[in-house]
mmCIF file of C-alpha atoms and ligand atoms in Angstrom:
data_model
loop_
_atom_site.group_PDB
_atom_site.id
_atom_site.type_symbol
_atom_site.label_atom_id
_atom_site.label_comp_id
_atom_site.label_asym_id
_atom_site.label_seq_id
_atom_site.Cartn_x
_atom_site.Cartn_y
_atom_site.Cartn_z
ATOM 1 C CA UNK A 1 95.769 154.189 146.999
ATOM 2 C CA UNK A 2 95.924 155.371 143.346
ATOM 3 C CA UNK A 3 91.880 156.089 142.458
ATOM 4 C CA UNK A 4 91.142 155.982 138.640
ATOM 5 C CA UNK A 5 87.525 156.378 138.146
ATOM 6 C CA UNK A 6 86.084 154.736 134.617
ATOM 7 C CA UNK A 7 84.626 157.110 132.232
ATOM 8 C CA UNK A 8 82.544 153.933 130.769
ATOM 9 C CA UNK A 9 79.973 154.536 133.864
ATOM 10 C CA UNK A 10 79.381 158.533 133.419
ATOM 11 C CA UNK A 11 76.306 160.149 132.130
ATOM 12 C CA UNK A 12 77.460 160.863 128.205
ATOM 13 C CA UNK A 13 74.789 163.511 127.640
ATOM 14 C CA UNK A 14 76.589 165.738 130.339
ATOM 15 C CA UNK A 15 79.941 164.554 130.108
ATOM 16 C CA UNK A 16 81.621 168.109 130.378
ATOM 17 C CA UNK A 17 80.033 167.965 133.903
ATOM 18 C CA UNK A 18 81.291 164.870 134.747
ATOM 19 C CA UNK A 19 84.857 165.669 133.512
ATOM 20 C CA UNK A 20 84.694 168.709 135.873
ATOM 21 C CA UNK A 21 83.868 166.447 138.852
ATOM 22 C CA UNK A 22 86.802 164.408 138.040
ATOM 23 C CA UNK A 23 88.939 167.439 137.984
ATOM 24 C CA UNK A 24 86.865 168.892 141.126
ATOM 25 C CA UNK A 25 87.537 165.474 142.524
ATOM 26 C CA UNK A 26 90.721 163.564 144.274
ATOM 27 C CA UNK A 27 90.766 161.140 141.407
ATOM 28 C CA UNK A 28 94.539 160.596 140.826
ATOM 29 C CA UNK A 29 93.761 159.554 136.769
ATOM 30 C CA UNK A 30 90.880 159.299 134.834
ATOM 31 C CA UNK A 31 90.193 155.553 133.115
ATOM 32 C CA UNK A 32 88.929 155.433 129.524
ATOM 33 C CA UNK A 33 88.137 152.287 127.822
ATOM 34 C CA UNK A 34 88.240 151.741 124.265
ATOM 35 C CA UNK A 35 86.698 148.701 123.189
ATOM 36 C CA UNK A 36 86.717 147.303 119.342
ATOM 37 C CA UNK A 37 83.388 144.826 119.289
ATOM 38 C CA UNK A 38 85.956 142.445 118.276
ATOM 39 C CA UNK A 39 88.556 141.540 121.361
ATOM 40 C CA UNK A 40 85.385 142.132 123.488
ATOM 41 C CA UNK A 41 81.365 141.854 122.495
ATOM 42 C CA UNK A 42 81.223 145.563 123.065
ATOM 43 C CA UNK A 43 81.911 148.835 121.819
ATOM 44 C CA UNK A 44 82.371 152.268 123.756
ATOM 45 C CA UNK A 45 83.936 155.331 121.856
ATOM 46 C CA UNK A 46 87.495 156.165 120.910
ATOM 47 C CA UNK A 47 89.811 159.191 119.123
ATOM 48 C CA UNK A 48 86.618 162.256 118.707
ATOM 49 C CA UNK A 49 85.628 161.464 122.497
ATOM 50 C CA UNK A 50 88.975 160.854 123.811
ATOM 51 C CA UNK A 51 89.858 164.322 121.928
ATOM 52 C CA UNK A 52 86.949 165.945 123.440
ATOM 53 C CA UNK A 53 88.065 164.881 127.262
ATOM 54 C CA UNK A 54 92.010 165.359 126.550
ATOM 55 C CA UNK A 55 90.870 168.705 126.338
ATOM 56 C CA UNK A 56 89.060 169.405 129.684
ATOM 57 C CA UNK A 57 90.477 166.365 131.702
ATOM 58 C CA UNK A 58 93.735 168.027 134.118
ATOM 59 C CA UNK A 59 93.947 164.215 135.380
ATOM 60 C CA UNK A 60 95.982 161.976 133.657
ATOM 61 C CA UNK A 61 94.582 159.623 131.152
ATOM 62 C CA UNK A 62 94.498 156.027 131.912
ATOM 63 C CA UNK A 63 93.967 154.253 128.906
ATOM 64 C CA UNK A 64 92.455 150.780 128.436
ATOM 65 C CA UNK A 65 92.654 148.975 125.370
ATOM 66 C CA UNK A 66 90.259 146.387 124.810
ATOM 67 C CA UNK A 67 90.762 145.766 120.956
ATOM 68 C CA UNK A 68 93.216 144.006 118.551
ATOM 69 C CA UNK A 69 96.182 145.236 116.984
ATOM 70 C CA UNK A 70 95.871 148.029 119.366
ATOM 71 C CA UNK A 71 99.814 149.162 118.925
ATOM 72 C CA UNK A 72 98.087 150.388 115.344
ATOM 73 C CA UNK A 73 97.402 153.307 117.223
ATOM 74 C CA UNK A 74 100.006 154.283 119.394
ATOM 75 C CA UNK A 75 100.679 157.022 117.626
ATOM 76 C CA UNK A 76 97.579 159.069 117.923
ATOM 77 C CA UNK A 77 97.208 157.481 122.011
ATOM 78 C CA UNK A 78 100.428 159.397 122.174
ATOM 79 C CA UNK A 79 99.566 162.948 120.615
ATOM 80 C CA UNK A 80 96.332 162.700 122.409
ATOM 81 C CA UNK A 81 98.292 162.976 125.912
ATOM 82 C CA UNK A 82 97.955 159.802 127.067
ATOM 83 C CA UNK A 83 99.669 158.826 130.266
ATOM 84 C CA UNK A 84 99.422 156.021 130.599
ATOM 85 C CA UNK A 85 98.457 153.025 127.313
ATOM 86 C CA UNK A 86 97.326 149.565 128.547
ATOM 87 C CA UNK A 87 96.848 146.706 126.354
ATOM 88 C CA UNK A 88 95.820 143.177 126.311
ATOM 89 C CA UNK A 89 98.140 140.175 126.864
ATOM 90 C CA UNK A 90 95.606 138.332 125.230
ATOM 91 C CA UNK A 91 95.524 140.533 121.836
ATOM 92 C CA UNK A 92 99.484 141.331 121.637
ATOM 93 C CA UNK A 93 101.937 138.352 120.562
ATOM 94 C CA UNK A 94 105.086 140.501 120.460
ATOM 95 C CA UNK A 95 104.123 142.193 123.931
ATOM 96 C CA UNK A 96 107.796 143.334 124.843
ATOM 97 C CA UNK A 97 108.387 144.942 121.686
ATOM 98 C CA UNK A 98 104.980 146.616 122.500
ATOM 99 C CA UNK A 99 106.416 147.561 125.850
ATOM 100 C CA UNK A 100 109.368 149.486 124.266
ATOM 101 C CA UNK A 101 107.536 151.066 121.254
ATOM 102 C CA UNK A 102 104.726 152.612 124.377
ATOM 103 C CA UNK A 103 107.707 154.045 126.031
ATOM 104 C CA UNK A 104 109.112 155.383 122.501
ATOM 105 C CA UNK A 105 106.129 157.125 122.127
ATOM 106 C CA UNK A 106 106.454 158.718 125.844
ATOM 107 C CA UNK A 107 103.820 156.971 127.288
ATOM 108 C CA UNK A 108 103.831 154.578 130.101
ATOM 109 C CA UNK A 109 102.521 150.826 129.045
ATOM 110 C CA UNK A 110 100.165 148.803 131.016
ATOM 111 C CA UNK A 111 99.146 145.157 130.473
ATOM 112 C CA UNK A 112 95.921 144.072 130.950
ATOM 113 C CA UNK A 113 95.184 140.410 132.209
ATOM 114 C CA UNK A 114 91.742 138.197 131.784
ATOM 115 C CA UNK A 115 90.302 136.405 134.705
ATOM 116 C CA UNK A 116 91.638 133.250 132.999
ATOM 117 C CA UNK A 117 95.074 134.483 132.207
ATOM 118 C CA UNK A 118 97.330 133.582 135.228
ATOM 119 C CA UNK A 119 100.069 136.034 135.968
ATOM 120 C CA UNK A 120 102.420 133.975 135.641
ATOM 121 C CA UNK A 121 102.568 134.565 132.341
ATOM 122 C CA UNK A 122 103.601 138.233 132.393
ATOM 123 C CA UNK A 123 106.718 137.383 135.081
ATOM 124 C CA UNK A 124 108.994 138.050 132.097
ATOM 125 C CA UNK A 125 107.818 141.514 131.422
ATOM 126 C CA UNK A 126 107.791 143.038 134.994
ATOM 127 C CA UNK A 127 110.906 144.684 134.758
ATOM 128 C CA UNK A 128 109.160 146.586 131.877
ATOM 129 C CA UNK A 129 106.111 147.009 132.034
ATOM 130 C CA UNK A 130 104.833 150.321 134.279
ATOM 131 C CA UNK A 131 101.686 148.777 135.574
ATOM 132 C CA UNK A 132 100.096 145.049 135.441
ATOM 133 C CA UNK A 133 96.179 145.537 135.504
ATOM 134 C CA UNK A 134 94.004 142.478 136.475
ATOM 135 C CA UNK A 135 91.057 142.166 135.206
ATOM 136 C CA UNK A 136 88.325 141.652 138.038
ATOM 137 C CA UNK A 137 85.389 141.143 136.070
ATOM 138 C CA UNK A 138 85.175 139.558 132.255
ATOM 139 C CA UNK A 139 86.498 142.772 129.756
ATOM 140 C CA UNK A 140 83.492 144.715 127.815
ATOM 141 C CA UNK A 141 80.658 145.979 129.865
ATOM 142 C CA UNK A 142 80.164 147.964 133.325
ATOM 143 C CA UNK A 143 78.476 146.724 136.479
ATOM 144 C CA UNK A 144 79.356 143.235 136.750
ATOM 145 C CA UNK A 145 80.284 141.201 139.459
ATOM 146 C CA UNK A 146 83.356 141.289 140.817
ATOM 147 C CA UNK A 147 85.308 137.826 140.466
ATOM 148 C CA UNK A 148 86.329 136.468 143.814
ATOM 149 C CA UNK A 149 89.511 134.591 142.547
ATOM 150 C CA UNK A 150 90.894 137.721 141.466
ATOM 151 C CA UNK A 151 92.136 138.250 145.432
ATOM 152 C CA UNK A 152 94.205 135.413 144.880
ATOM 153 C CA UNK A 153 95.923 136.399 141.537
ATOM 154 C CA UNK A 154 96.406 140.415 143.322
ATOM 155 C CA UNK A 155 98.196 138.312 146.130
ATOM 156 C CA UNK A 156 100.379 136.271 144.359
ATOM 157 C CA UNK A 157 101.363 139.083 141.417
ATOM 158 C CA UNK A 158 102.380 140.816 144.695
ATOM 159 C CA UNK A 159 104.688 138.047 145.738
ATOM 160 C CA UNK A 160 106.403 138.028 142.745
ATOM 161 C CA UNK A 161 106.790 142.020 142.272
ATOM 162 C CA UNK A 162 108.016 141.889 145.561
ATOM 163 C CA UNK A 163 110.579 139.062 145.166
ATOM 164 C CA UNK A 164 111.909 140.837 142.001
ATOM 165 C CA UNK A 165 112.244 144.135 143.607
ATOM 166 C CA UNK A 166 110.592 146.134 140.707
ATOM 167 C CA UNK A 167 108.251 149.169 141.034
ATOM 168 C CA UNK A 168 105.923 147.638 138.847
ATOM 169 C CA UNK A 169 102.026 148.831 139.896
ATOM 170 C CA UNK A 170 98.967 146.507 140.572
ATOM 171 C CA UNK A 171 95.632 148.107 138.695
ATOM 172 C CA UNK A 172 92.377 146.252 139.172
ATOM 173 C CA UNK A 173 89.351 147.060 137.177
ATOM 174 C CA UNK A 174 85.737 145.547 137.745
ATOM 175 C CA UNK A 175 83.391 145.474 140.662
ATOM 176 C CA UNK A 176 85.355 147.542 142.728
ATOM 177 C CA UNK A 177 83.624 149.134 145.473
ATOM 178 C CA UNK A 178 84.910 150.245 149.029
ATOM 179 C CA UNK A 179 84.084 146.725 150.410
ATOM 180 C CA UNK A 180 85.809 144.820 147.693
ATOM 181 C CA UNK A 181 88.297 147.665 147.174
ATOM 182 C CA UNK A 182 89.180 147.041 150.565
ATOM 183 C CA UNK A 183 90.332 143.169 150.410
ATOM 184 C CA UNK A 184 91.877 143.897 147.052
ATOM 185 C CA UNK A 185 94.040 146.867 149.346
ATOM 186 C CA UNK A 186 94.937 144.385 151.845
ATOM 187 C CA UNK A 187 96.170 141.574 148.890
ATOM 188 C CA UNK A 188 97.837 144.164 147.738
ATOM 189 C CA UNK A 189 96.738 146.437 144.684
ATOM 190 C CA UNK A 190 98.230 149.925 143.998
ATOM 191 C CA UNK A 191 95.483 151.418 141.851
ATOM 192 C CA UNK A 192 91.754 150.794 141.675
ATOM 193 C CA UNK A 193 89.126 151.411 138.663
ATOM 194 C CA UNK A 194 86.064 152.057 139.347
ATOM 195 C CA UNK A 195 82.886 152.839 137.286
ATOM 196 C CA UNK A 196 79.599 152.508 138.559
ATOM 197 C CA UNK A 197 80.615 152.704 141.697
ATOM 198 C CA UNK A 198 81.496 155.923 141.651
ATOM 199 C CA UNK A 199 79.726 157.558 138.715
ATOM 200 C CA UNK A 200 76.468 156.129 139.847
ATOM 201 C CA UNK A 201 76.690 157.261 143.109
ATOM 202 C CA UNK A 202 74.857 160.551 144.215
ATOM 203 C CA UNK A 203 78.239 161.896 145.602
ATOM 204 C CA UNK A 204 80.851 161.029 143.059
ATOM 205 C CA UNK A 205 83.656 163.078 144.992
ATOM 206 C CA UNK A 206 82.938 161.205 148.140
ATOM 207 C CA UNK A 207 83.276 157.867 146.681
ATOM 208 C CA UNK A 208 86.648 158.727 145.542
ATOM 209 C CA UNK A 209 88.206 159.804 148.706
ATOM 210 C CA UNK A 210 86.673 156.614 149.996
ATOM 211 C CA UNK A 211 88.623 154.552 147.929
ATOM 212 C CA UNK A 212 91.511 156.870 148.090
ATOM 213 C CA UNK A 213 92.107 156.213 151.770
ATOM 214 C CA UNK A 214 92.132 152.241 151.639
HETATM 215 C C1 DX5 B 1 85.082 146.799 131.847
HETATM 216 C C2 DX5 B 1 85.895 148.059 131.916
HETATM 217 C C3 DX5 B 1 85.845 148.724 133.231
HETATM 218 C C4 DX5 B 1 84.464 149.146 133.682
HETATM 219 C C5 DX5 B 1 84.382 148.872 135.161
HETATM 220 O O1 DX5 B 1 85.457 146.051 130.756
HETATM 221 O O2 DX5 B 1 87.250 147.790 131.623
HETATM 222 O O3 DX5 B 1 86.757 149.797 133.343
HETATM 223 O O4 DX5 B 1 84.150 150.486 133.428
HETATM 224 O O5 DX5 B 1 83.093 149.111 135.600
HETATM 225 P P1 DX5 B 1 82.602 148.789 137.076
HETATM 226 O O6 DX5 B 1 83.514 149.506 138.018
HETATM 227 O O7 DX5 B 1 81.201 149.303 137.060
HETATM 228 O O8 DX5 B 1 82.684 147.285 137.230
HETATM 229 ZN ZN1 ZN B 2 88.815 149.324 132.075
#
Protein backbone atom coordinates (compact mmCIF):
# COMPACT_ATOMS: atom_id res chain seq x y z
CA UNK A 1 0.00 0.00 0.00
CA UNK A 2 1.08 3.51 -1.13
CA UNK A 3 0.77 5.74 2.42
CA UNK A 4 0.38 9.55 1.77
CA UNK A 5 -0.13 11.23 4.99
CA UNK A 6 -2.17 14.84 4.74
CA UNK A 7 -0.29 17.81 5.78
CA UNK A 8 -3.92 19.52 6.49
CA UNK A 9 -3.87 17.51 10.03
CA UNK A 10 -0.15 18.56 11.29
CA UNK A 11 0.64 20.94 14.01
CA UNK A 12 1.50 24.33 11.78
CA UNK A 13 3.40 26.02 14.60
CA UNK A 14 6.07 23.14 14.37
CA UNK A 15 5.73 22.14 10.96
CA UNK A 16 9.59 21.73 10.30
CA UNK A 17 9.17 18.92 12.92
CA UNK A 18 6.50 17.38 11.38
CA UNK A 19 8.10 17.47 7.88
CA UNK A 20 11.08 15.63 9.49
CA UNK A 21 8.77 12.86 10.77
CA UNK A 22 7.48 12.44 7.37
CA UNK A 23 10.94 12.13 6.06
CA UNK A 24 11.93 10.01 9.34
CA UNK A 25 8.82 8.11 8.46
CA UNK A 26 7.79 5.22 5.73
CA UNK A 27 5.37 7.64 4.18
CA UNK A 28 5.74 6.90 0.42
CA UNK A 29 4.42 10.85 -0.49
CA UNK A 30 3.42 13.57 1.43
CA UNK A 31 -0.43 15.00 0.65
CA UNK A 32 -0.95 18.78 0.56
CA UNK A 33 -4.24 20.29 0.01
CA UNK A 34 -4.85 23.54 -1.42
CA UNK A 35 -8.20 24.72 -1.04
CA UNK A 36 -9.67 28.17 -2.67
CA UNK A 37 -12.88 29.03 -0.19
CA UNK A 38 -14.59 28.89 -3.40
CA UNK A 39 -14.75 25.05 -4.92
CA UNK A 40 -14.88 24.15 -1.17
CA UNK A 41 -16.16 26.36 2.10
CA UNK A 42 -12.58 26.27 3.24
CA UNK A 43 -9.27 27.58 2.90
CA UNK A 44 -5.78 25.98 3.89
CA UNK A 45 -2.48 27.59 2.48
CA UNK A 46 -0.84 27.41 -0.91
CA UNK A 47 2.61 28.67 -2.98
CA UNK A 48 4.79 30.43 0.46
CA UNK A 49 3.89 27.11 2.49
CA UNK A 50 4.15 24.72 -0.25
CA UNK A 51 7.68 26.58 -0.95
CA UNK A 52 8.59 26.28 2.58
CA UNK A 53 7.94 22.21 2.64
CA UNK A 54 9.33 21.65 -1.11
CA UNK A 55 12.30 22.58 0.59
CA UNK A 56 12.63 20.11 3.54
CA UNK A 57 10.09 17.42 2.27
CA UNK A 58 12.56 14.27 0.48
CA UNK A 59 8.95 12.60 -0.11
CA UNK A 60 7.22 13.31 -3.05
CA UNK A 61 4.53 15.87 -3.14
CA UNK A 62 1.04 14.79 -3.59
CA UNK A 63 -0.89 17.59 -4.52
CA UNK A 64 -4.64 18.14 -4.05
CA UNK A 65 -6.43 20.76 -5.68
CA UNK A 66 -9.54 21.78 -4.24
CA UNK A 67 -10.13 25.18 -6.16
CA UNK A 68 -11.31 26.45 -9.61
CA UNK A 69 -9.44 27.09 -12.58
CA UNK A 70 -6.74 25.25 -10.88
CA UNK A 71 -4.70 24.51 -14.38
CA UNK A 72 -4.03 28.57 -13.76
CA UNK A 73 -1.31 27.35 -11.85
CA UNK A 74 0.33 24.57 -13.28
CA UNK A 75 3.09 26.31 -13.90
CA UNK A 76 4.34 27.26 -10.52
CA UNK A 77 2.82 23.37 -9.13
CA UNK A 78 5.47 22.38 -11.60
CA UNK A 79 8.66 24.51 -10.57
CA UNK A 80 7.68 23.85 -7.05
CA UNK A 81 8.53 19.95 -7.59
CA UNK A 82 5.40 18.63 -7.58
CA UNK A 83 4.96 14.96 -8.27
CA UNK A 84 2.19 14.42 -8.54
CA UNK A 85 -1.04 17.49 -9.43
CA UNK A 86 -4.64 16.32 -8.73
CA UNK A 87 -7.59 18.23 -9.67
CA UNK A 88 -11.26 18.22 -9.52
CA UNK A 89 -13.59 16.62 -12.10
CA UNK A 90 -16.04 18.78 -10.75
CA UNK A 91 -14.02 22.23 -11.35
CA UNK A 92 -12.30 21.22 -14.87
CA UNK A 93 -14.62 21.11 -18.13
CA UNK A 94 -11.78 20.41 -20.57
CA UNK A 95 -10.27 17.65 -18.13
CA UNK A 96 -8.25 15.72 -20.93
CA UNK A 97 -6.64 18.67 -22.20
CA UNK A 98 -5.81 19.20 -18.44
CA UNK A 99 -4.45 15.69 -18.40
CA UNK A 100 -1.92 16.42 -21.22
CA UNK A 101 -0.92 20.02 -20.23
CA UNK A 102 -0.01 18.17 -16.26
CA UNK A 103 2.15 15.80 -18.11
CA UNK A 104 3.69 18.81 -20.30
CA UNK A 105 4.64 20.32 -17.32
CA UNK A 106 6.37 16.90 -16.00
CA UNK A 107 4.08 16.20 -13.48
CA UNK A 108 1.85 13.30 -13.06
CA UNK A 109 -2.14 14.31 -13.04
CA UNK A 110 -4.62 13.00 -10.65
CA UNK A 111 -8.41 13.44 -10.70
CA UNK A 112 -10.23 13.92 -7.83
CA UNK A 113 -13.93 12.58 -7.53
CA UNK A 114 -16.92 13.86 -5.01
CA UNK A 115 -18.92 11.39 -3.08
CA UNK A 116 -21.71 12.21 -5.58
CA UNK A 117 -19.70 11.97 -8.72
CA UNK A 118 -19.94 8.30 -9.95
CA UNK A 119 -16.88 6.99 -11.66
CA UNK A 120 -18.32 6.31 -14.37
CA UNK A 121 -17.80 9.42 -15.51
CA UNK A 122 -13.99 9.44 -15.63
CA UNK A 123 -13.99 5.81 -17.75
CA UNK A 124 -12.87 7.94 -20.70
CA UNK A 125 -9.82 9.34 -19.10
CA UNK A 126 -8.24 6.16 -17.52
CA UNK A 127 -5.90 5.54 -20.09
CA UNK A 128 -4.56 9.03 -19.07
CA UNK A 129 -4.89 9.92 -16.13
CA UNK A 130 -1.92 8.58 -13.47
CA UNK A 131 -4.14 8.22 -10.49
CA UNK A 132 -8.15 8.46 -9.90
CA UNK A 133 -8.62 9.72 -6.19
CA UNK A 134 -12.09 9.18 -4.54
CA UNK A 135 -13.14 11.30 -2.35
CA UNK A 136 -14.22 9.47 1.01
CA UNK A 137 -15.48 12.22 2.91
CA UNK A 138 -17.18 15.70 1.45
CA UNK A 139 -13.81 17.97 0.09
CA UNK A 140 -12.71 20.98 2.60
CA UNK A 141 -12.12 20.11 6.17
CA UNK A 142 -10.21 17.24 8.24
CA UNK A 143 -11.73 14.69 10.59
CA UNK A 144 -14.89 13.77 9.11
CA UNK A 145 -16.56 10.70 8.74
CA UNK A 146 -15.70 8.43 6.42
CA UNK A 147 -18.59 7.75 3.76
CA UNK A 148 -19.56 4.13 3.67
CA UNK A 149 -20.65 4.08 -0.08
CA UNK A 150 -17.31 4.99 -1.03
CA UNK A 151 -16.38 0.92 -0.69
CA UNK A 152 -18.65 0.45 -3.39
CA UNK A 153 -17.37 3.14 -5.89
CA UNK A 154 -13.31 1.75 -4.85
CA UNK A 155 -14.83 -1.70 -5.98
CA UNK A 156 -16.33 -0.97 -9.03
CA UNK A 157 -13.45 1.78 -10.32
CA UNK A 158 -11.43 -1.44 -9.75
CA UNK A 159 -13.53 -3.47 -12.11
CA UNK A 160 -13.22 -1.22 -14.70
CA UNK A 161 -9.27 -0.47 -14.35
CA UNK A 162 -9.00 -3.97 -14.37
CA UNK A 163 -11.13 -4.74 -17.47
CA UNK A 164 -9.18 -2.00 -19.38
CA UNK A 165 -5.85 -3.26 -18.41
CA UNK A 166 -4.40 0.22 -17.46
CA UNK A 167 -2.01 1.00 -14.54
CA UNK A 168 -4.13 3.65 -13.50
CA UNK A 169 -3.88 4.06 -9.32
CA UNK A 170 -6.86 4.16 -6.80
CA UNK A 171 -6.17 7.18 -4.04
CA UNK A 172 -8.74 7.59 -1.30
CA UNK A 173 -8.75 10.54 0.96
CA UNK A 174 -11.08 11.01 4.12
CA UNK A 175 -11.63 9.03 7.25
CA UNK A 176 -9.09 6.67 6.61
CA UNK A 177 -7.89 4.83 9.48
CA UNK A 178 -6.40 1.19 9.76
CA UNK A 179 -9.97 -0.22 10.22
CA UNK A 180 -11.48 1.56 7.30
CA UNK A 181 -8.13 1.55 5.47
CA UNK A 182 -8.43 -1.99 5.68
CA UNK A 183 -11.91 -2.64 3.73
CA UNK A 184 -10.92 0.09 1.33
CA UNK A 185 -7.45 -2.44 0.78
CA UNK A 186 -9.57 -5.35 0.27
CA UNK A 187 -12.08 -3.28 -2.47
CA UNK A 188 -9.20 -2.46 -3.83
CA UNK A 189 -7.35 1.01 -3.37
CA UNK A 190 -3.62 1.55 -4.21
CA UNK A 191 -2.90 4.63 -2.10
CA UNK A 192 -4.42 5.94 1.11
CA UNK A 193 -4.54 9.69 2.62
CA UNK A 194 -4.64 10.11 5.79
CA UNK A 195 -4.71 13.16 8.16
CA UNK A 196 -5.79 13.00 11.53
CA UNK A 197 -5.26 9.74 11.72
CA UNK A 198 -1.93 9.85 11.60
CA UNK A 199 -0.86 13.36 12.57
CA UNK A 200 -3.00 13.20 15.62
CA UNK A 201 -1.76 10.19 16.78
CA UNK A 202 1.02 10.10 19.56
CA UNK A 203 3.19 7.85 17.23
CA UNK A 204 2.91 9.29 13.79
CA UNK A 205 5.63 6.79 12.33
CA UNK A 206 3.73 3.86 13.65
CA UNK A 207 0.53 4.76 12.12
CA UNK A 208 2.15 4.83 8.83
CA UNK A 209 3.66 1.47 8.72
CA UNK A 210 0.23 0.40 9.87
CA UNK A 211 -1.35 1.49 6.93
CA UNK A 212 1.60 0.65 4.85
CA UNK A 213 1.21 -3.07 5.42
CA UNK A 214 -2.64 -3.39 4.48
C1 LIG B 1 -10.19 16.90 2.98
C2 LIG B 1 -8.77 16.71 2.54
C3 LIG B 1 -8.10 15.56 3.18
C4 LIG B 1 -8.01 15.63 4.69
C5 LIG B 1 -8.26 14.24 5.21
O1 LIG B 1 -10.86 17.72 2.10
O2 LIG B 1 -8.71 16.52 1.14
O3 LIG B 1 -6.83 15.28 2.62
O4 LIG B 1 -6.80 16.12 5.18
O5 LIG B 1 -8.32 14.27 6.59
P1 LIG B 1 -8.71 13.01 7.47
O6 LIG B 1 -7.77 11.91 7.11
O7 LIG B 1 -8.55 13.54 8.86
O8 LIG B 1 -10.15 12.68 7.12
ZN1 LIG C 1 -6.83 15.75 0.20
Amino acid sequence: MIVSPSLLAADFANLGKEIEMINRSKADWLHFDVMDGVFVPNISFGFPVLESVARLCQKPLDVHLMIENPMKFVRQFSDLGTYMMTLHYEACPHLHRNIQQIHEAGMKAGVALNPHTPVSLVEDVLADADMILLMTVNPGFGGQKFIEHSIDKVRKLRRVIDEMGTDTLIQVDGGVNLETGRRLAEAGVDVLVAGSYVFGAERPEERVESLRCL
